[in-house]
Every structure is written in structure tokens, then in C-alpha cells.
Short mmCIF file of C-alpha atoms and ligand atoms in Angstrom, two decimals:
data_model
loop_
_atom_site.label_atom_id
_atom_site.label_comp_id
_atom_site.label_asym_id
_atom_site.label_seq_id
_atom_site.Cartn_x
_atom_site.Cartn_y
_atom_site.Cartn_z
CA MET A 352 185.56 -88.11 78.50
CA GLN A 353 185.77 -86.54 81.36
CA LYS A 354 184.54 -82.48 81.09
CA LYS A 355 188.20 -80.27 81.97
CA ARG A 356 186.82 -78.75 85.45
CA ILE A 357 186.87 -74.99 86.43
CA LEU A 358 187.37 -73.50 90.28
CA SER A 359 186.99 -69.31 90.11
CA GLY A 360 185.49 -67.21 92.96
CA MET A 361 184.94 -64.19 94.21
CA ARG A 362 184.25 -62.63 97.85
CA PRO A 363 180.95 -61.25 98.77
CA THR A 364 181.73 -57.72 99.50
CA GLY A 365 177.94 -56.56 97.79
CA LYS A 366 176.76 -55.47 94.88
CA LEU A 367 178.94 -56.45 91.61
CA HIS A 368 179.62 -54.04 88.89
CA ILE A 369 180.93 -54.41 85.66
CA GLY A 370 184.55 -54.53 86.09
CA HIS A 371 183.72 -57.88 87.98
CA TYR A 372 181.45 -58.85 84.52
CA VAL A 373 184.32 -58.68 81.53
CA GLY A 374 186.93 -59.30 84.31
CA ALA A 375 185.41 -62.47 85.06
CA LEU A 376 181.87 -63.26 84.92
CA GLU A 377 181.86 -63.27 81.77
CA ASN A 378 183.73 -65.76 81.02
CA TRP A 379 182.73 -68.07 83.33
CA ILE A 380 179.37 -67.68 81.65
CA LYS A 381 180.98 -68.66 77.69
CA LEU A 382 183.47 -71.45 79.50
CA GLN A 383 180.58 -73.25 81.76
CA ASP A 384 179.59 -75.79 78.53
CA GLU A 385 182.59 -76.69 77.79
CA TYR A 386 183.95 -76.91 80.96
CA GLN A 387 182.14 -78.59 84.34
CA ASN A 388 182.02 -75.38 86.64
CA PHE A 389 182.36 -74.96 90.27
CA HIS A 390 182.20 -71.73 91.86
CA LEU A 391 183.04 -69.83 95.16
CA ILE A 392 181.76 -67.45 97.28
CA ALA A 393 184.97 -67.35 99.34
CA ASP A 394 183.29 -65.95 102.34
CA TYR A 395 186.28 -66.15 104.84
CA HIS A 396 188.43 -64.37 102.91
CA VAL A 397 186.53 -61.81 103.67
CA LEU A 398 188.13 -61.59 107.15
CA THR A 399 191.66 -60.69 105.83
CA THR A 400 189.86 -56.85 104.77
CA HIS A 401 186.65 -56.90 107.06
CA LEU A 402 186.40 -58.64 110.83
CA ASN A 403 182.94 -57.43 110.66
CA THR A 404 180.11 -60.01 109.40
CA ASP A 405 176.67 -58.57 109.54
CA ASP A 406 176.70 -58.04 106.05
CA ILE A 407 177.89 -61.56 104.69
CA TYR A 408 175.16 -63.12 104.18
CA GLN A 409 173.70 -60.61 103.10
CA ASN A 410 176.63 -59.42 100.32
CA THR A 411 176.04 -62.91 99.40
CA ILE A 412 172.99 -63.30 98.28
CA GLU A 413 173.84 -59.77 96.15
CA MET A 414 176.62 -61.28 94.83
CA LEU A 415 174.38 -64.74 94.08
CA ILE A 416 171.83 -63.24 92.06
CA ASP A 417 174.08 -61.11 89.93
CA TRP A 418 175.87 -64.12 89.27
CA LEU A 419 172.61 -66.16 88.05
CA ALA A 420 170.96 -62.83 86.40
CA ALA A 421 174.54 -62.60 84.25
CA GLY A 422 174.02 -65.93 83.00
CA LEU A 423 175.38 -68.38 85.26
CA ASP A 424 173.35 -71.47 85.38
CA PRO A 425 172.58 -73.63 88.62
CA GLU A 426 172.24 -76.83 86.65
CA LYS A 427 175.49 -76.89 85.14
CA SER A 428 177.25 -74.90 87.57
CA PRO A 429 177.67 -75.11 91.27
CA MET A 430 178.00 -72.13 93.44
CA PHE A 431 178.65 -73.00 96.73
CA ARG A 432 180.01 -70.56 100.40
CA GLN A 433 183.48 -71.75 101.34
CA SER A 434 182.48 -71.41 104.83
CA GLN A 435 179.83 -74.63 104.13
CA ILE A 436 182.63 -77.07 103.07
CA LYS A 437 184.71 -77.29 106.31
CA GLU A 438 187.40 -79.26 103.75
CA HIS A 439 188.38 -75.54 102.60
CA THR A 440 190.09 -74.89 105.75
CA GLU A 441 190.97 -78.83 106.43
CA LEU A 442 193.55 -78.29 102.83
CA HIS A 443 194.33 -74.65 103.93
CA LEU A 444 196.06 -76.21 106.80
CA ILE A 445 197.66 -78.70 105.28
CA PHE A 446 198.87 -76.07 102.25
CA SER A 447 200.39 -73.60 104.96
CA MET A 448 202.41 -76.24 105.49
CA LEU A 449 203.92 -76.69 102.29
CA ILE A 450 205.24 -72.55 100.85
CA THR A 451 207.56 -70.70 103.12
CA LEU A 452 206.30 -67.39 105.25
CA SER A 453 209.48 -65.38 103.18
CA ARG A 454 207.29 -66.71 99.36
CA LEU A 455 204.67 -65.26 100.41
CA GLN A 456 205.58 -62.31 101.87
CA ARG A 457 206.50 -61.27 98.12
CA ASN A 458 202.80 -61.66 96.96
CA PRO A 459 202.43 -58.16 95.39
CA THR A 460 198.61 -58.55 95.84
CA VAL A 461 198.74 -58.27 99.47
CA LYS A 462 202.01 -55.37 99.06
CA ASP A 463 198.46 -53.96 96.92
CA GLN A 464 195.72 -54.16 99.57
CA LEU A 465 197.80 -52.98 102.06
CA ARG A 466 198.71 -49.93 100.00
CA TYR A 467 195.21 -49.38 98.87
CA LEU A 468 193.30 -50.24 101.82
CA HIS A 469 195.71 -47.90 104.32
CA ILE A 470 196.24 -51.11 106.33
CA LYS A 471 199.38 -51.21 108.54
CA GLN A 472 199.19 -54.27 110.62
CA VAL A 473 199.41 -57.23 107.99
CA ILE A 474 197.32 -60.00 109.84
CA TYR A 475 198.39 -63.83 109.34
CA GLY A 476 195.06 -64.89 107.55
CA HIS A 477 195.55 -61.91 105.23
CA VAL A 478 198.97 -62.99 104.67
CA GLY A 479 197.81 -66.52 104.01
CA TYR A 480 195.11 -65.70 101.62
CA PRO A 481 196.34 -66.78 98.66
CA VAL A 482 197.00 -70.61 100.58
CA LEU A 483 193.01 -70.38 101.40
CA GLN A 484 192.59 -69.57 97.66
CA SER A 485 194.97 -72.76 97.01
CA ALA A 486 192.79 -75.13 98.35
CA ASP A 487 189.63 -73.91 97.29
CA ILE A 488 190.93 -73.85 93.76
CA LEU A 489 193.12 -77.93 94.16
CA LEU A 490 190.22 -79.46 96.26
CA TYR A 491 187.57 -79.22 93.28
CA LYS A 492 191.57 -80.45 91.04
CA GLY A 493 190.58 -76.72 88.71
CA ASP A 494 192.59 -77.86 85.41
CA ALA A 495 191.38 -74.08 84.58
CA VAL A 496 191.03 -70.83 86.94
CA PRO A 497 189.65 -68.19 84.94
CA VAL A 498 190.00 -65.08 86.48
CA GLY A 499 191.10 -60.85 86.26
CA GLU A 500 194.72 -60.32 86.20
CA ASP A 501 195.36 -59.04 89.65
CA GLN A 502 195.02 -62.44 90.79
CA VAL A 503 197.79 -64.70 88.30
CA PRO A 504 200.27 -64.52 91.33
CA HIS A 505 197.47 -66.30 93.71
CA VAL A 506 197.39 -68.82 90.85
CA GLU A 507 201.00 -69.21 90.23
CA ILE A 508 201.40 -69.91 94.17
CA THR A 509 198.45 -72.94 93.74
CA ARG A 510 200.37 -74.29 90.93
CA GLU A 511 203.60 -74.25 93.70
CA ILE A 512 201.99 -75.92 96.15
CA ALA A 513 200.06 -78.53 94.24
CA ARG A 514 203.13 -79.06 92.40
CA LYS A 515 205.44 -79.28 95.73
CA PHE A 516 201.99 -82.03 96.92
CA ASN A 517 202.38 -84.36 93.89
CA ASN A 518 206.34 -84.51 94.35
CA GLN A 519 205.82 -84.59 98.79
CA TYR A 520 202.93 -87.74 98.94
CA GLY A 521 202.42 -88.62 95.51
CA ASN A 522 200.52 -87.01 92.42
CA VAL A 523 196.81 -85.97 93.91
CA PHE A 524 196.62 -82.46 92.25
CA PRO A 525 197.27 -81.06 88.62
CA GLU A 526 198.54 -77.52 87.91
CA PRO A 527 195.99 -75.19 86.46
CA GLU A 528 196.29 -72.45 84.49
CA PRO A 529 194.37 -68.83 84.94
CA LEU A 530 192.71 -68.12 81.46
CA LEU A 531 192.02 -64.60 81.43
CA THR A 532 189.73 -62.40 79.15
CA LYS A 533 190.33 -59.71 76.91
CA PHE A 534 189.55 -56.88 79.13
CA SER A 535 190.91 -58.50 82.25
CA ARG A 536 190.55 -54.67 83.84
CA LEU A 537 188.28 -52.03 83.06
CA PRO A 538 189.56 -48.76 84.62
CA GLY A 539 187.29 -46.86 87.01
CA LEU A 540 185.05 -44.30 86.64
CA ASN A 541 187.33 -41.67 88.58
CA GLY A 542 190.51 -42.25 85.79
CA ASP A 543 191.90 -45.12 88.08
CA ALA A 544 193.22 -47.51 87.08
CA LYS A 545 190.83 -50.29 87.91
CA MET A 546 187.11 -50.90 88.76
CA SER A 547 186.71 -51.27 92.41
CA LYS A 548 184.22 -50.71 94.97
CA SER A 549 186.29 -49.41 98.07
CA LEU A 550 187.65 -47.19 95.53
CA ASN A 551 183.54 -46.09 95.27
CA ASN A 552 184.80 -45.28 90.88
CA THR A 553 182.24 -48.09 89.49
CA ILE A 554 179.38 -48.80 87.69
CA LEU A 555 177.35 -51.86 89.00
CA LEU A 556 175.34 -54.52 87.13
CA SER A 557 171.88 -53.40 88.85
CA ASP A 558 171.98 -49.84 88.17
CA ALA A 559 169.26 -48.44 86.63
CA PRO A 560 169.97 -46.26 83.81
CA GLU A 561 169.58 -42.72 85.44
CA VAL A 562 172.34 -43.67 87.64
CA VAL A 563 174.49 -45.43 85.00
CA LYS A 564 174.17 -41.59 83.13
CA SER A 565 175.21 -39.28 85.95
CA LYS A 566 178.07 -41.54 87.04
CA LEU A 567 179.44 -41.35 83.64
CA LYS A 568 178.61 -37.51 83.32
CA LYS A 569 181.10 -37.03 86.12
CA ALA A 570 184.19 -40.00 84.72
CA VAL A 571 187.33 -38.68 83.88
CA THR A 572 188.44 -38.13 80.76
CA ASP A 573 191.22 -36.45 78.86
CA PRO A 574 192.19 -33.67 80.97
CA GLN A 575 193.53 -31.85 77.83
CA LYS A 576 190.01 -31.98 76.20
CA ILE A 577 188.18 -28.97 77.55
CA ARG A 578 185.70 -28.46 75.06
CA LYS A 579 183.66 -29.38 72.05
CA GLY A 580 186.61 -28.78 69.47
CA ASP A 581 189.29 -29.28 71.20
CA ARG A 582 190.71 -32.41 70.26
CA GLY A 583 191.19 -35.56 72.48
CA HIS A 584 192.86 -38.83 72.90
CA PRO A 585 190.69 -41.82 73.30
CA ASP A 586 193.64 -43.85 74.55
CA ILE A 587 193.58 -42.04 77.67
CA CYS A 588 190.75 -41.93 78.04
CA LEU A 589 188.64 -44.60 80.50
CA VAL A 590 184.90 -43.99 78.30
CA PHE A 591 186.51 -45.02 75.09
CA SER A 592 188.23 -47.99 76.75
CA TYR A 593 184.09 -48.86 78.09
CA HIS A 594 183.71 -48.37 74.56
CA LYS A 595 185.78 -50.26 73.53
CA LYS A 596 183.46 -53.01 75.94
CA PHE A 597 180.28 -52.30 75.20
CA ASN A 598 179.90 -50.45 72.01
CA THR A 599 182.78 -52.38 69.65
CA ASP A 600 180.55 -51.74 66.35
CA GLU A 601 181.04 -47.58 66.93
CA ILE A 602 185.00 -47.18 67.65
CA PRO A 603 185.88 -45.97 64.62
CA GLU A 604 183.78 -43.14 64.35
CA ILE A 605 184.15 -42.11 68.23
CA ASP A 606 188.04 -42.48 68.18
CA ALA A 607 187.88 -40.06 65.06
CA GLY A 608 185.49 -37.34 66.41
CA CYS A 609 187.45 -37.65 69.57
CA ARG A 610 190.77 -36.98 67.59
CA SER A 611 189.28 -34.30 65.29
CA GLY A 612 187.37 -32.35 68.26
CA LYS A 613 184.31 -32.77 66.33
CA LEU A 614 183.07 -35.21 68.70
CA GLY A 615 182.51 -33.77 72.54
CA CYS A 616 182.67 -35.78 76.22
CA PHE A 617 179.12 -34.70 76.50
CA ASP A 618 177.82 -36.76 74.03
CA CYS A 619 180.15 -39.37 74.41
CA LYS A 620 179.37 -40.28 77.65
CA MET A 621 176.02 -39.89 76.87
CA ASN A 622 176.32 -42.62 73.69
CA CYS A 623 178.47 -44.90 75.95
CA ALA A 624 175.71 -44.73 78.99
CA GLU A 625 173.06 -46.37 76.85
CA LYS A 626 175.01 -48.95 75.59
CA ILE A 627 176.29 -50.02 78.98
CA SER A 628 172.29 -49.33 79.95
CA SER A 629 171.29 -51.54 76.83
CA PHE A 630 173.73 -54.13 78.00
CA LEU A 631 172.92 -53.90 81.12
CA GLU A 632 168.82 -54.49 80.81
CA PRO A 633 168.35 -58.18 80.61
CA ILE A 634 170.70 -58.61 83.48
CA ARG A 635 168.44 -56.01 85.72
CA GLU A 636 165.44 -57.64 84.70
CA LYS A 637 166.47 -61.36 85.68
CA ARG A 638 167.19 -59.55 89.65
CA LYS A 639 163.69 -59.04 90.12
CA TYR A 640 163.03 -62.05 89.69
CA TYR A 641 165.30 -63.37 92.37
CA LEU A 642 164.76 -60.60 94.23
CA LYS A 643 160.77 -61.94 94.05
CA ASN A 644 161.71 -65.35 95.10
CA LEU A 645 164.39 -65.47 97.24
CA ASP A 646 163.89 -69.09 97.63
CA ILE A 647 165.09 -70.20 94.42
CA VAL A 648 168.28 -68.07 95.63
CA LYS A 649 168.73 -69.89 98.69
CA ASP A 650 167.50 -73.55 97.20
CA ILE A 651 170.19 -73.08 94.24
CA LEU A 652 172.95 -72.26 96.94
CA THR A 653 172.17 -75.54 99.19
CA ASP A 654 171.76 -77.33 95.88
CA GLY A 655 175.51 -75.98 94.89
CA GLU A 656 176.91 -76.65 98.17
CA LYS A 657 175.76 -80.23 98.44
CA ARG A 658 177.14 -80.51 94.98
CA GLY A 659 180.76 -78.56 96.06
CA ARG A 660 180.77 -80.88 99.58
CA GLU A 661 180.51 -84.27 97.19
CA VAL A 662 183.67 -83.47 94.99
CA ALA A 663 185.52 -82.10 98.05
CA GLN A 664 185.58 -84.59 100.45
CA LYS A 665 186.22 -86.89 97.56
CA THR A 666 189.90 -85.10 97.74
CA MET A 667 190.55 -85.34 101.02
CA ALA A 668 190.20 -89.12 101.52
CA ASP A 669 192.17 -89.08 99.00
CA VAL A 670 194.66 -86.27 100.51
CA ARG A 671 194.59 -88.79 104.13
CA GLU A 672 195.38 -91.12 101.91
CA LYS A 673 198.15 -90.77 100.30
CA MET A 674 199.13 -88.72 103.04
CA MET A 675 198.85 -90.54 106.29
CA MET A 676 198.63 -94.16 105.47
CA GLY A 677 202.39 -94.40 105.18
N1 LIG B 422 190.55 -63.85 95.16
C1 LIG B 422 190.08 -64.07 94.77
C2 LIG B 422 189.48 -62.33 94.96
O1 LIG B 422 189.68 -61.67 94.62
C3 LIG B 422 188.50 -64.93 94.89
C4 LIG B 422 188.88 -65.75 95.17
C5 LIG B 422 188.77 -67.36 96.01
C6 LIG B 422 189.19 -67.17 94.65
N2 LIG B 422 188.90 -68.15 95.86
C7 LIG B 422 189.36 -68.33 94.55
C8 LIG B 422 189.29 -66.87 92.93
C9 LIG B 422 189.57 -69.70 93.99
C10 LIG B 422 189.65 -68.08 91.68
C11 LIG B 422 189.71 -69.27 92.76
O2 LIG B 422 188.47 -61.34 93.28
#
């Protein structure tokens, strides 16, 4: 029996942070045996917010190295760039006819981005962001899309477009489901609801232990717990949410220690930094290997693009057959 398919991707905006790992990457790695995975480097999507492409190739390689170092297996899971498989843009054009502008203007992620990035004028391609994303997913007939919770509205739009296409021209596409991780969002070091490069509140997968420590030292904690001895509220503390992910064994003690005041924020943070660093250690080691062997990384991309292209071409042949042959 054919395995169910996963398509998921990220925009190459540079090195990844632990929020990317916890929100999506971890799930990709876990699911790559059960599913046939395809992973997309959404380089065209970057243009919706950054017209300058000087760093795009470098960022692509950095991100790919992080994917590999975290445990994505290039044999099982082809990885490729959107810009190198032209069927993405072709299917995007067709899909742009199958959805209304008012539906896209209701998409909450565009509104969010405008707010976060202080963008005043929306470009045409930015409103169309989820249409290109729908093409990304459906080109590989993705059954499941493991993403962070912020991406769920885009998967919903993808389902609508798939349904519309299938009704209009005949059955080609599945209606994909989002797959969320338990911690689909990690708060940022500054107390913001999410980690985000543009908010400068992240811990990178590549951060050395000293860096993790110094970043955690500055992390915002419960404002009512000013010194050791004060009673804290772990449920509103972002350091506690990192413990929940990276230090599961000690949760009851930390919870009790913080609430009673016996545990001070400094000790709690240093403990957390250690746990995060030991989690990152094998990833950092593997990163070093790939950084030294960039040829291997480039070959992985070439191979992934060849395998991705084959699938994409088949789907497009199917689409044209259904649409254009009467
Ligand atoms: N929009 C996703 C993000 O910002 C990236 C992305 C592009 C994607 N195409 C995709 C994710 C297809 C899942 C499936 O992270």
C-alpha cells in the first residue's frame, strides 16, 4: 500500500530556532517513517516580506543544514526549493482562479504579519501567500501537513481550493489535514507569545551553551517574583514552558519550588539553559559535520529537487489533462 504523504515547508530566513523545532521540525522527523515526506524550502514565499534576495541562498543552505542536523533523513524525505521546481508557480496560477479576494483578505496570518512587521501597504503576492502554499501542498498530493498552529488557516484554504478544483474538473487532489505538535508554539525570551526571528527573542539550534545561558539570563519571568523567596506563578512564566518541553522529569519539583519561593529564578534559568544545551549538543555536532562538507549538502538538495520534480510533473500532467483536454 502507498504511504500517506506529508508536505511541509519553511521559508529560508536563516538559522532555525527551537520554536521551529518544537512547532514543526520535530514532528517531521518523527513522522518520516510512517509517511512519505516531502520538504519544501519556500524561497519564493520570502519575497512576500523581503524583496532583497542577497541572503536567500546562504539562508537556504543554513536552514537545510539545520534540518539535516536535527534528524531529517534525506534518503527518506526529499528536500527541495520552490524556485527550482517550476510546477509550483504553474499550479499557483491555476489556483489563483479558484479563490476569491475577499476570502484571502480574511486570512488572519496576513493581518498578523502586517501588524508584526509594520507593513502599511499589502502587495498582491502577499495576499496570495496561501494560494502558493496550497500549490506547494497539493502538487505533492499531501494528505497531512505538520505545521505550527499559526499555519492552520492556510491548510484550511488549501482544503477549500482542493475541493473547488475537484468539483470543477474532477478528482485530482486530497483534502489535507493539519498535524499539530503538542507544543505547537514556544513563547519568546522577551515574553512575547511566540519565538520569531523578527522579534529577536529566540534560542537558535546552533547556539553554544554560553549563548543559551546568557540569553536565558535575560529572559522575562513572572513580574511578581522579584527575588528568591518570593512566591512565583510557573503557569505564566516562559522559562517554565521551556522546562515543560526540555526538562520534563523535573516539572513537579520546579513547579513546587517556584510556587513556594524556595527556587529562585536565576537557578531555575541556569538549570533550564543546561537542559536546552544538552538537547542541542548532538544537533550542534552534526551541524559542524555538514558545514565542513557543504558538497554533501548541495548534493542532497540536487537529489531532493530531482525527486520532487518527478512527483510535481506527474501531478501537473494530471491537472492539465483534467482541465484542458475537454
Ligand atoms: N507558510 C509556511 C511558514 O511560514 C511555509 C510554507 C510554505 C509551508 N509552503 C508550505 C508550510 C507548505 C507547509 C506547507 O512557515
